[in-house]
Short mmCIF file of C-alpha atoms in Angstrom, two decimals:
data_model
loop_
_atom_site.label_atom_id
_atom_site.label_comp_id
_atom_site.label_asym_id
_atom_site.label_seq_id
_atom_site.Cartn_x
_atom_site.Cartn_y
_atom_site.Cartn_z
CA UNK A 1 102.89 93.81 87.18
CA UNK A 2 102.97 96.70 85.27
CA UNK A 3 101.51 94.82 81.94
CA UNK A 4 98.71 93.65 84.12
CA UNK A 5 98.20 97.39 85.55
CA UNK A 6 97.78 98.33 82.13
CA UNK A 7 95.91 95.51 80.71
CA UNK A 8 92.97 96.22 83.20
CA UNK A 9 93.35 100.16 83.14
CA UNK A 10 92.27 99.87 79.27
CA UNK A 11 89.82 97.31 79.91
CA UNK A 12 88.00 99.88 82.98
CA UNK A 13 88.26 102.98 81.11
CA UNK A 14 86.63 101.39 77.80
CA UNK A 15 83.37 100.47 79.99
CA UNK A 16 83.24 103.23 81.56
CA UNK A 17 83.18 105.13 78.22
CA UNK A 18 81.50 102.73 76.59
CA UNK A 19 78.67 101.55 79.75
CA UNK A 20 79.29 103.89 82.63
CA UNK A 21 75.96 105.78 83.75
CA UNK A 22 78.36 108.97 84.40
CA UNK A 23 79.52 109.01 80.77
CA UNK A 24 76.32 108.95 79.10
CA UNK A 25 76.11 112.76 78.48
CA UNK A 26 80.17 111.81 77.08
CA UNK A 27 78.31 109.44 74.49
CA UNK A 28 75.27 111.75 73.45
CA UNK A 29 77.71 114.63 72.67
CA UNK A 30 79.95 112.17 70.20
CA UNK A 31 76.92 109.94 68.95
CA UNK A 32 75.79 113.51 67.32
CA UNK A 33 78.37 113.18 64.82
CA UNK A 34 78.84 109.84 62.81
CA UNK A 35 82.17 109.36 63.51
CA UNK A 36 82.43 110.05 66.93
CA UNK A 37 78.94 108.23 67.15
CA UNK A 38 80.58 105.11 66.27
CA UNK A 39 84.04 105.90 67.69
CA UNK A 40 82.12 106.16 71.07
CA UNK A 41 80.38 102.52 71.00
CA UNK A 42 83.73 100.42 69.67
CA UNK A 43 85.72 98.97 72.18
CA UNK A 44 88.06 98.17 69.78
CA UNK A 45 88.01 101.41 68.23
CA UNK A 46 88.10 103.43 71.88
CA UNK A 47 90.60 100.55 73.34
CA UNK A 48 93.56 101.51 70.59
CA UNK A 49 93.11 105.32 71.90
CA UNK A 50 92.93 104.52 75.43
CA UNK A 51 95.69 102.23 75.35
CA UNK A 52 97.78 104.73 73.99
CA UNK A 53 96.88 107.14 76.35
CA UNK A 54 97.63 104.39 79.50
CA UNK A 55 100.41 103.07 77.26
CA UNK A 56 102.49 106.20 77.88
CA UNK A 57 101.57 106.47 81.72
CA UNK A 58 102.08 103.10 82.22
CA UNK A 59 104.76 101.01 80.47
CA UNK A 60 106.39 104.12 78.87
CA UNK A 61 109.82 102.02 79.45
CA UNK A 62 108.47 98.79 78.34
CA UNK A 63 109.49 98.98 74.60
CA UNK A 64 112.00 101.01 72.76
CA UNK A 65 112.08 103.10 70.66
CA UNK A 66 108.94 104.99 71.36
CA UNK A 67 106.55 104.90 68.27
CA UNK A 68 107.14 101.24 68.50
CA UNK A 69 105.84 101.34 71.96
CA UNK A 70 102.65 104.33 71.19
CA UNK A 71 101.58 101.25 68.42
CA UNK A 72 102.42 98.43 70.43
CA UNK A 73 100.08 99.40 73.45
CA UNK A 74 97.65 100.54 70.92
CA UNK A 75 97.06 97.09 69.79
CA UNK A 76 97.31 95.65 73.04
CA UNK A 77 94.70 97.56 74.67
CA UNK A 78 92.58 97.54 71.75
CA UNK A 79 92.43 94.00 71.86
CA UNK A 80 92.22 93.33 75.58
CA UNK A 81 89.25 96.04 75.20
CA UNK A 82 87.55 94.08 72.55
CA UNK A 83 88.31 90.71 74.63
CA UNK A 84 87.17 91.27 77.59
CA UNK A 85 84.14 93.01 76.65
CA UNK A 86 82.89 90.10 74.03
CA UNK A 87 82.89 87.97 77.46
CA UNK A 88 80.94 90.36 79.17
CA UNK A 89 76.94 89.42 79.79
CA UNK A 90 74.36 90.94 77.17
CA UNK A 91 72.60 93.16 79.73
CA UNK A 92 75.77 95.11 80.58
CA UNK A 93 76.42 95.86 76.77
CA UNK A 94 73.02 97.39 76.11
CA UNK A 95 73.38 99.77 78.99
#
């Protein structure tokens, strides 16, 4: 359950960063800069961070010892991210 839990935390928070009308101000302060300008628009880019970030909330016990677990749920959620939001409709991307 807790997998899952994280699985669709990533996947939320990466299109909400990435799509979400309340975030757009987010992505026209990082799209100034060409890093964060293409940092912003990546899910696979923003889904390693974020499943970092929900990696330690999450399934902090999950995997042992720890770095193996920060890189682990890295690569999950940045693949989940990029999943999920390759099967999403072309007039959500462009948002």
């Amino acid at each position: 359950m807790q997998f899952l839990m994280f699985l669709f935390a990533v996947f939320g928070t990466v299109e909400i960063i990435i799509s979400g009308e309340p975030t757009k101000p987010l992505r026209g302060l990082f799209s100034k800069s060409k890093l964060g300008g293409t940092f912003i628009h990546c899910p696979l880019c923003l889904g390693f961070w974020v499943g970092i970030f929900w990696g330690y909330w999450i399934t902090k016990d999950m995997l042992s010892p720890w770095y193996i677990a920060v890189f682990a749920n890295g690569c999950m959620g940045s693949g989940i991210a990029y999943l999920l939001h390759s099967w999403l409709p072309p007039s959500l991307e462009e948002r």
